[in-house]
Short mmCIF file of C-alpha atoms and ligand atoms in Angstrom, two decimals:
data_model
loop_
_atom_site.label_atom_id
_atom_site.label_comp_id
_atom_site.label_asym_id
_atom_site.label_seq_id
_atom_site.Cartn_x
_atom_site.Cartn_y
_atom_site.Cartn_z
CA MET A 1048 -17.50 -27.68 -28.74
CA ASP A 1049 -19.57 -29.70 -31.23
CA ALA A 1050 -19.33 -28.31 -34.76
CA PRO A 1051 -22.48 -27.11 -36.57
CA LEU A 1052 -23.69 -29.30 -39.39
CA LEU A 1053 -26.15 -29.05 -42.19
CA ALA A 1054 -27.47 -32.18 -43.93
CA ARG A 1055 -29.80 -31.86 -46.89
CA ALA A 1056 -31.72 -34.25 -49.10
CA PRO A 1057 -34.07 -33.47 -52.00
CA GLY A 1058 -37.62 -34.67 -52.55
CA ARG A 1059 -38.47 -36.77 -55.58
CA LEU A 1060 -40.86 -36.50 -58.46
CA ASN A 1061 -41.63 -39.62 -60.45
CA LEU A 1062 -41.86 -38.80 -64.15
CA ILE A 1063 -43.05 -42.28 -65.15
CA GLY A 1064 -42.83 -45.87 -63.92
CA GLU A 1065 -45.48 -45.94 -61.20
CA HIS A 1066 -46.09 -48.98 -59.00
CA VAL A 1067 -43.43 -51.00 -60.80
CA ASP A 1068 -40.40 -50.57 -58.51
CA TYR A 1069 -41.51 -53.33 -56.14
CA ALA A 1070 -42.25 -55.52 -59.18
CA GLY A 1071 -38.62 -55.28 -60.32
CA GLY A 1072 -39.36 -52.85 -63.16
CA ALA A 1073 -37.52 -49.73 -64.27
CA VAL A 1074 -38.60 -46.25 -63.15
CA LEU A 1075 -37.71 -42.72 -64.29
CA PRO A 1076 -37.91 -40.29 -61.36
CA LEU A 1077 -35.94 -37.11 -60.64
CA ALA A 1078 -34.74 -35.32 -57.53
CA LEU A 1079 -36.28 -31.93 -56.73
CA GLN A 1080 -34.71 -28.67 -55.63
CA GLN A 1081 -37.24 -28.74 -52.79
CA GLY A 1082 -36.26 -31.00 -49.91
CA THR A 1083 -35.42 -31.44 -46.25
CA ALA A 1084 -32.63 -29.86 -44.19
CA LEU A 1085 -31.32 -30.75 -40.75
CA HIS A 1086 -29.43 -27.99 -38.94
CA GLY A 1087 -27.71 -28.90 -35.71
CA THR A 1088 -24.65 -30.33 -34.05
CA ARG A 1089 -23.31 -33.85 -33.83
CA GLY A 1090 -21.90 -35.15 -30.56
CA GLY A 1091 -23.07 -36.27 -27.13
CA GLU A 1092 -25.06 -39.36 -26.29
CA ARG A 1093 -28.57 -38.55 -27.50
CA LEU A 1094 -30.59 -38.09 -30.67
CA ARG A 1095 -32.74 -34.99 -30.21
CA LEU A 1096 -34.87 -33.67 -33.07
CA THR A 1097 -37.50 -30.99 -33.47
CA SER A 1098 -39.35 -30.19 -36.67
CA ASP A 1099 -41.09 -27.26 -38.38
CA ALA A 1100 -43.65 -29.44 -40.08
CA CYS A 1101 -44.39 -32.14 -37.51
CA ALA A 1102 -45.52 -31.98 -33.90
CA GLY A 1103 -43.62 -33.66 -31.09
CA THR A 1104 -39.93 -34.24 -30.55
CA VAL A 1105 -37.52 -37.13 -30.81
CA ASP A 1106 -35.34 -37.71 -27.76
CA LEU A 1107 -33.56 -41.06 -27.56
CA SER A 1108 -30.28 -42.17 -26.02
CA LEU A 1109 -27.70 -44.00 -28.13
CA ASP A 1110 -28.16 -46.97 -25.78
CA LYS A 1111 -31.86 -47.01 -26.55
CA LEU A 1112 -31.09 -46.87 -30.30
CA ALA A 1113 -28.70 -49.80 -29.94
CA ALA A 1114 -31.42 -51.77 -28.14
CA LEU A 1115 -33.93 -50.91 -30.89
CA SER A 1116 -31.44 -51.99 -33.50
CA ALA A 1117 -30.97 -55.35 -31.75
CA ALA A 1118 -34.73 -55.84 -31.35
CA GLY A 1119 -35.42 -54.84 -34.97
CA THR A 1120 -38.58 -52.94 -34.02
CA PRO A 1121 -39.19 -49.20 -33.60
CA PRO A 1122 -40.44 -47.87 -30.24
CA ALA A 1123 -44.22 -47.76 -29.72
CA GLY A 1124 -46.26 -44.66 -28.97
CA LEU A 1125 -44.21 -42.02 -30.83
CA PRO A 1126 -45.56 -39.72 -33.58
CA GLY A 1127 -44.99 -41.12 -37.09
CA TRP A 1128 -41.96 -39.03 -37.97
CA ALA A 1129 -40.32 -39.83 -34.62
CA THR A 1130 -40.84 -43.54 -35.24
CA LEU A 1131 -39.23 -43.20 -38.64
CA ALA A 1132 -36.34 -41.21 -37.13
CA ALA A 1133 -35.79 -43.91 -34.53
CA ALA A 1134 -35.84 -46.66 -37.15
CA VAL A 1135 -33.34 -44.82 -39.37
CA ALA A 1136 -31.05 -43.97 -36.44
CA ALA A 1137 -31.15 -47.53 -35.12
CA ALA A 1138 -30.12 -48.79 -38.58
CA VAL A 1139 -27.29 -46.24 -38.88
CA ALA A 1140 -26.04 -47.07 -35.36
CA PRO A 1141 -24.23 -43.71 -35.03
CA ALA A 1142 -21.02 -43.33 -33.05
CA ALA A 1143 -22.20 -39.98 -31.65
CA GLY A 1144 -25.49 -38.27 -30.90
CA LEU A 1145 -27.18 -35.48 -32.83
CA VAL A 1146 -29.20 -32.44 -31.83
CA ALA A 1147 -30.94 -30.93 -34.85
CA HIS A 1148 -33.95 -29.08 -36.17
CA VAL A 1149 -35.72 -30.37 -39.27
CA SER A 1150 -37.10 -27.93 -41.82
CA GLY A 1151 -38.01 -28.16 -45.46
CA ASP A 1152 -40.15 -26.99 -48.33
CA LEU A 1153 -41.77 -30.25 -49.43
CA PRO A 1154 -45.48 -30.65 -48.83
CA VAL A 1155 -46.03 -33.65 -46.50
CA GLY A 1156 -48.10 -36.56 -47.85
CA ALA A 1157 -48.29 -35.05 -51.34
CA GLY A 1158 -46.53 -37.83 -53.24
CA LEU A 1159 -43.15 -36.02 -53.37
CA SER A 1160 -41.40 -38.33 -50.89
CA SER A 1161 -41.13 -36.00 -47.91
CA SER A 1162 -40.55 -38.98 -45.61
CA ALA A 1163 -37.76 -40.60 -47.68
CA SER A 1164 -36.17 -37.15 -48.04
CA PHE A 1165 -36.20 -36.73 -44.25
CA ALA A 1166 -34.88 -40.25 -43.71
CA VAL A 1167 -31.96 -39.79 -46.14
CA ALA A 1168 -31.04 -36.39 -44.65
CA LEU A 1169 -31.14 -37.87 -41.14
CA ALA A 1170 -28.94 -40.84 -42.06
CA LEU A 1171 -26.36 -38.45 -43.52
CA ALA A 1172 -26.55 -36.13 -40.51
CA LEU A 1173 -25.86 -39.15 -38.29
CA GLY A 1174 -22.64 -39.79 -40.21
CA TRP A 1175 -23.77 -42.67 -42.41
CA ARG A 1176 -21.34 -43.51 -45.24
CA GLY A 1177 -21.50 -45.88 -48.16
CA THR A 1178 -23.06 -46.31 -51.59
CA ALA A 1179 -26.35 -44.80 -52.73
CA LEU A 1180 -27.81 -48.29 -53.11
CA ASP A 1181 -26.91 -49.25 -49.53
CA LEU A 1182 -28.39 -45.99 -48.25
CA ALA A 1183 -31.56 -46.54 -50.27
CA ARG A 1184 -31.95 -50.06 -48.86
CA LEU A 1185 -31.38 -48.83 -45.32
CA VAL A 1186 -34.07 -46.15 -45.71
CA ARG A 1187 -36.53 -48.46 -47.47
CA ASP A 1188 -36.20 -51.06 -44.72
CA ALA A 1189 -36.45 -48.45 -41.95
CA GLU A 1190 -39.65 -47.06 -43.53
CA ALA A 1191 -41.10 -50.57 -43.72
CA ARG A 1192 -40.33 -51.19 -40.03
CA ALA A 1193 -41.51 -47.78 -38.86
CA ARG A 1194 -44.65 -47.36 -40.93
CA GLY A 1195 -45.51 -50.89 -42.00
CA VAL A 1196 -45.54 -49.79 -45.67
CA PRO A 1197 -43.68 -52.15 -48.01
CA CYS A 1198 -42.31 -49.41 -50.30
CA GLY A 1199 -39.89 -50.04 -53.14
CA LEU A 1200 -36.39 -48.67 -53.76
CA MET A 1201 -37.28 -45.80 -56.06
CA ASP A 1202 -37.70 -42.91 -53.63
CA PRO A 1203 -34.58 -43.20 -51.47
CA LEU A 1204 -32.41 -44.24 -54.43
CA VAL A 1205 -33.22 -41.22 -56.60
CA ILE A 1206 -33.02 -38.95 -53.55
CA ALA A 1207 -29.51 -40.26 -52.90
CA ALA A 1208 -28.17 -40.80 -56.40
CA ALA A 1209 -29.75 -38.35 -58.88
CA ALA A 1210 -27.38 -36.35 -61.09
CA PRO A 1211 -28.20 -32.66 -61.66
CA ASP A 1212 -30.29 -31.69 -64.72
CA ALA A 1213 -31.25 -35.28 -65.43
CA ALA A 1214 -33.95 -37.80 -64.68
CA LEU A 1215 -32.60 -41.04 -63.23
CA LEU A 1216 -33.39 -44.35 -64.89
CA ILE A 1217 -33.39 -46.97 -62.13
CA ASP A 1218 -33.47 -50.68 -62.84
CA CYS A 1219 -35.08 -51.75 -59.59
CA ALA A 1220 -34.27 -55.44 -60.05
CA ALA A 1221 -30.54 -54.84 -60.54
CA GLY A 1222 -30.30 -51.72 -58.34
CA THR A 1223 -28.44 -49.88 -61.12
CA THR A 1224 -28.98 -46.27 -62.25
CA ARG A 1225 -28.34 -44.15 -65.36
CA PRO A 1226 -28.93 -40.40 -65.69
CA VAL A 1227 -31.06 -39.32 -68.67
CA PRO A 1228 -30.27 -35.63 -69.36
CA TRP A 1229 -33.20 -33.22 -69.27
CA PRO A 1230 -33.71 -31.17 -72.47
CA SER A 1231 -34.01 -27.40 -72.02
CA HIS A 1232 -37.14 -27.02 -74.20
CA LEU A 1233 -39.26 -29.12 -71.83
CA GLU A 1234 -40.38 -28.28 -68.31
CA LEU A 1235 -42.28 -29.99 -65.53
CA VAL A 1236 -45.00 -28.45 -63.42
CA VAL A 1237 -46.30 -30.08 -60.25
CA VAL A 1238 -49.84 -29.32 -59.16
CA ASP A 1239 -50.90 -30.28 -55.65
CA SER A 1240 -54.44 -31.67 -55.59
CA GLY A 1241 -54.62 -30.84 -51.89
CA LEU A 1242 -55.95 -34.35 -51.26
CA ARG A 1243 -53.81 -35.95 -48.57
CA ARG A 1244 -53.30 -39.62 -48.12
CA GLU A 1245 -51.36 -41.69 -45.66
CA LEU A 1246 -49.66 -44.63 -47.39
CA ALA A 1247 -50.10 -46.87 -44.36
CA GLY A 1248 -53.87 -46.44 -44.50
CA SER A 1249 -54.10 -46.70 -48.26
CA ALA A 1250 -54.41 -49.67 -50.55
CA TYR A 1251 -50.65 -49.56 -51.28
CA ALA A 1252 -49.95 -52.84 -49.50
CA ASP A 1253 -52.98 -54.46 -51.18
CA ARG A 1254 -51.68 -53.46 -54.61
CA ARG A 1255 -48.27 -54.83 -53.80
CA ARG A 1256 -49.81 -58.14 -52.70
CA GLU A 1257 -51.83 -58.31 -55.92
CA VAL A 1258 -48.74 -57.66 -58.04
CA GLU A 1259 -46.88 -60.39 -56.16
CA ALA A 1260 -49.79 -62.80 -56.63
CA ALA A 1261 -49.76 -62.09 -60.38
CA ALA A 1262 -45.97 -62.55 -60.50
CA ALA A 1263 -46.25 -65.86 -58.64
CA ARG A 1264 -48.26 -67.15 -61.61
CA LEU A 1265 -46.54 -65.36 -64.51
CA GLY A 1266 -42.96 -64.86 -63.33
CA PRO A 1267 -41.44 -61.35 -63.07
CA LEU A 1268 -44.07 -59.00 -64.50
CA PRO A 1269 -41.73 -56.63 -66.40
CA ALA A 1270 -41.00 -59.54 -68.78
CA ALA A 1271 -44.41 -61.23 -68.61
CA ASP A 1272 -46.57 -62.03 -71.64
CA PRO A 1273 -49.59 -59.67 -71.87
CA ALA A 1274 -51.72 -62.49 -73.31
CA ALA A 1275 -51.00 -64.67 -70.25
CA ALA A 1276 -51.79 -61.70 -67.97
CA ALA A 1277 -55.21 -61.38 -69.62
CA GLU A 1278 -56.02 -64.94 -68.47
CA LEU A 1279 -55.51 -64.13 -64.76
CA PRO A 1280 -58.57 -63.81 -62.52
CA ALA A 1281 -59.79 -60.24 -61.83
CA PRO A 1282 -58.40 -57.95 -60.55
CA LEU A 1283 -54.96 -59.56 -61.04
CA ASP A 1284 -55.40 -59.33 -64.83
CA ARG A 1285 -55.74 -55.54 -64.66
CA ARG A 1286 -52.96 -55.10 -62.11
CA ALA A 1287 -50.57 -57.16 -64.26
CA ARG A 1288 -51.62 -55.29 -67.40
CA HIS A 1289 -50.71 -52.02 -65.68
CA VAL A 1290 -47.26 -53.22 -64.62
CA ILE A 1291 -46.43 -54.78 -68.01
CA GLY A 1292 -47.64 -51.67 -69.88
CA GLU A 1293 -45.97 -49.23 -67.50
CA CYS A 1294 -42.60 -50.97 -67.89
CA ALA A 1295 -42.91 -50.65 -71.68
CA ARG A 1296 -43.84 -46.97 -71.26
CA VAL A 1297 -40.72 -46.31 -69.17
CA ALA A 1298 -38.51 -47.76 -71.92
CA ALA A 1299 -40.33 -45.61 -74.50
CA ALA A 1300 -40.08 -42.54 -72.25
CA VAL A 1301 -36.29 -42.91 -72.01
CA GLU A 1302 -36.13 -42.89 -75.82
CA ALA A 1303 -38.49 -39.90 -76.10
CA LEU A 1304 -36.59 -37.91 -73.46
CA THR A 1305 -33.25 -38.72 -75.09
CA ALA A 1306 -34.62 -37.59 -78.46
CA GLY A 1307 -36.19 -34.53 -76.80
CA HIS A 1308 -39.56 -35.48 -78.26
CA GLY A 1309 -42.10 -33.78 -75.97
CA PRO A 1310 -45.37 -34.90 -77.63
CA THR A 1311 -44.33 -38.57 -77.43
CA LEU A 1312 -43.28 -38.23 -73.81
CA GLY A 1313 -46.51 -36.38 -73.00
CA ALA A 1314 -48.63 -39.12 -74.60
CA LEU A 1315 -46.80 -41.69 -72.45
CA LEU A 1316 -47.62 -39.70 -69.30
CA ASP A 1317 -51.28 -39.60 -70.37
CA ALA A 1318 -51.30 -43.36 -70.96
CA SER A 1319 -49.66 -43.96 -67.60
CA HIS A 1320 -52.41 -42.03 -65.84
CA ALA A 1321 -55.16 -43.87 -67.72
CA SER A 1322 -53.63 -47.20 -66.68
CA LEU A 1323 -53.16 -46.13 -63.04
CA SER A 1324 -56.78 -45.03 -62.93
CA ALA A 1325 -58.55 -47.82 -64.84
CA ASP A 1326 -56.32 -50.86 -64.26
CA PHE A 1327 -54.38 -50.17 -61.09
CA ALA A 1328 -57.20 -48.28 -59.32
CA VAL A 1329 -55.01 -45.83 -57.40
CA SER A 1330 -56.52 -42.60 -58.71
CA LEU A 1331 -59.50 -40.63 -57.42
CA PRO A 1332 -62.21 -38.81 -59.41
CA ALA A 1333 -60.75 -35.46 -58.30
CA LEU A 1334 -57.29 -36.47 -59.55
CA ASP A 1335 -58.72 -37.66 -62.89
CA GLN A 1336 -60.49 -34.33 -63.20
CA LEU A 1337 -57.36 -32.33 -62.39
CA VAL A 1338 -55.35 -34.29 -64.98
CA ALA A 1339 -58.08 -33.69 -67.61
CA ASP A 1340 -58.19 -29.98 -66.75
CA LEU A 1341 -54.41 -29.59 -67.13
CA ARG A 1342 -54.31 -31.49 -70.42
CA GLY A 1343 -56.67 -28.96 -71.97
CA ARG A 1344 -54.38 -26.01 -71.22
CA PRO A 1345 -52.02 -24.38 -73.75
CA GLY A 1346 -48.47 -25.70 -73.70
CA VAL A 1347 -49.34 -28.94 -71.88
CA LEU A 1348 -47.97 -32.08 -73.54
CA GLY A 1349 -49.22 -34.63 -71.01
CA ALA A 1350 -50.13 -35.11 -67.35
CA ARG A 1351 -50.57 -37.84 -64.78
CA LEU A 1352 -50.75 -38.49 -61.06
CA THR A 1353 -47.32 -38.98 -59.53
CA GLY A 1354 -46.34 -41.13 -56.56
CA ALA A 1355 -48.43 -43.81 -54.94
CA GLY A 1356 -51.77 -42.15 -55.81
CA PHE A 1357 -54.91 -41.91 -53.63
CA GLY A 1358 -54.33 -38.12 -53.57
CA GLY A 1359 -51.20 -36.00 -53.71
CA CYS A 1360 -49.74 -34.34 -56.79
CA VAL A 1361 -50.16 -34.34 -60.54
CA VAL A 1362 -47.15 -33.78 -62.84
CA ALA A 1363 -47.58 -32.01 -66.17
CA LEU A 1364 -45.02 -31.97 -68.97
CA VAL A 1365 -45.08 -28.55 -70.66
CA GLU A 1366 -43.24 -26.61 -73.33
CA ALA A 1367 -40.60 -24.40 -71.71
CA GLY A 1368 -41.96 -20.99 -70.78
CA THR A 1369 -45.61 -22.13 -70.51
CA ASP A 1370 -47.54 -19.63 -68.42
CA VAL A 1371 -49.00 -21.41 -65.36
CA ALA A 1372 -50.25 -18.31 -63.54
CA ALA A 1373 -53.91 -19.16 -64.18
CA TRP A 1374 -53.55 -22.88 -63.38
CA PRO A 1375 -55.36 -24.44 -60.44
CA GLY A 1376 -52.84 -24.22 -57.71
CA PRO A 1377 -50.51 -24.36 -56.16
CA ALA A 1378 -48.61 -25.04 -59.43
CA LEU A 1379 -44.88 -25.41 -58.98
CA ARG A 1380 -42.38 -25.31 -61.85
CA VAL A 1381 -39.62 -27.81 -61.03
CA ARG A 1382 -36.21 -28.71 -62.43
CA PRO A 1383 -34.28 -31.94 -61.93
CA ALA A 1384 -31.80 -31.41 -59.09
CA ALA A 1385 -28.83 -33.32 -57.68
CA GLY A 1386 -29.32 -36.16 -55.21
CA ALA A 1387 -27.95 -35.96 -51.67
CA LEU A 1388 -24.82 -37.98 -52.47
CA ALA A 1389 -24.12 -36.06 -55.68
CA VAL A 1390 -23.10 -33.10 -53.53
CA ARG A 1391 -19.34 -32.91 -54.04
CA GLY A 1392 -17.29 -34.53 -51.31
CA HIS A 1393 -20.26 -36.00 -49.59
CA THR A 1394 -19.10 -39.54 -49.06
CA ASP A 1395 -15.45 -38.57 -48.68
CA ASP A 1396 -15.73 -36.49 -45.60
CA GLY A 1397 -19.26 -36.72 -44.32
CA GLY A 1398 -20.15 -34.28 -47.07
CA ALA A 1399 -23.45 -32.50 -46.57
CA CYS A 1400 -22.98 -33.12 -42.89
CA ALA A 1401 -19.45 -31.78 -42.82
CA PRO A 1402 -19.23 -28.74 -40.56
CA GLN A 1403 -20.62 -25.73 -42.38
CA PRO A 1404 -22.44 -22.61 -41.28
CA PRO A 1405 -26.21 -23.04 -41.33
CA ALA A 1406 -27.67 -21.46 -44.51
C1 LIG B 19 -44.48 -44.81 -53.18
C2 LIG B 19 -43.39 -45.81 -52.81
C3 LIG B 19 -42.52 -46.15 -54.01
C4 LIG B 19 -43.35 -46.53 -55.24
C5 LIG B 19 -44.45 -45.51 -55.47
C6 LIG B 19 -45.37 -45.92 -56.58
O1 LIG B 19 -43.90 -43.58 -53.48
O2 LIG B 19 -42.59 -45.31 -51.78
O3 LIG B 19 -41.61 -47.16 -53.66
O4 LIG B 19 -43.84 -47.83 -55.12
O5 LIG B 19 -45.23 -45.29 -54.30
O6 LIG B 19 -44.69 -45.93 -57.80
#
């Protein structure tokens, strides 16, 4: 009889370093306790998935997955999550099938990486093994094929590699990571704006093209000269100014977090939001308003939109113990959690997908 398995992956919250991963900058996200779980059994010749959050089912033979893998394109006509599942499974090329149910406690489309969390959990459930960087690349490329969104490495890499109780500094050009321990006197609160966006339909790809156009003239933007960026034609000047400034803010945020200096870190979050709104044009009036509202509340050190923008969540840095009961909601207090591969034994024995009783 096939053994039961449980594969889990967290969501991610980006503290700072927004829209710089695909420019080769450094980012400072963390993994969340909230995430995605697959309960099921491995074996047989088919991939069969059902989900709490998404309509439809996935039902594909291993032969079909092998054909998809050879063709390099996901099947047409499936719901979005099924297309992503097929693209991930084709890339993993599993030796055995999987029958599983997907559940989780991440809001979908809220900027907390529900899709990368699902994709990482699925790859692990299918028996994928290797380094966090390889897994992140596999998921990033599968998302690009399935959804046509040219995302960066940040989301799957922090979901795979985060250490507990720490943010993860990722150098996206080198693919290297370093945990930055989280101080106990600071907390993070995530507030969902309720505004939903679909990355594929957003200006994400446009922004990426603009950043690449700016880099074609200036060289890699993280090291570019701000004076030269100011000479670019609009809107490339503003896009480049955001990336250059955001990369500097990430470096300063690492220092502030290491020193445990909340007001400095908070001011960096505020500056990040201002730049994302005015220069990078990925905010919305309602998000700007929510950020301004939170900043005026006791205990709040700084706030900004998190994730790609165009809706989704705002993250606020607060003094530990700040009362959020009267905040616009839902307001979720979060702590940095371990990434999927940081679970002990994961890569040795199939780890989170080793046989275990469903929780
Ligand atoms: C999305 C993408 C990431 C990153 C952010 C913006 O979450 O998946 O790769 O580009 O937007 O920082």
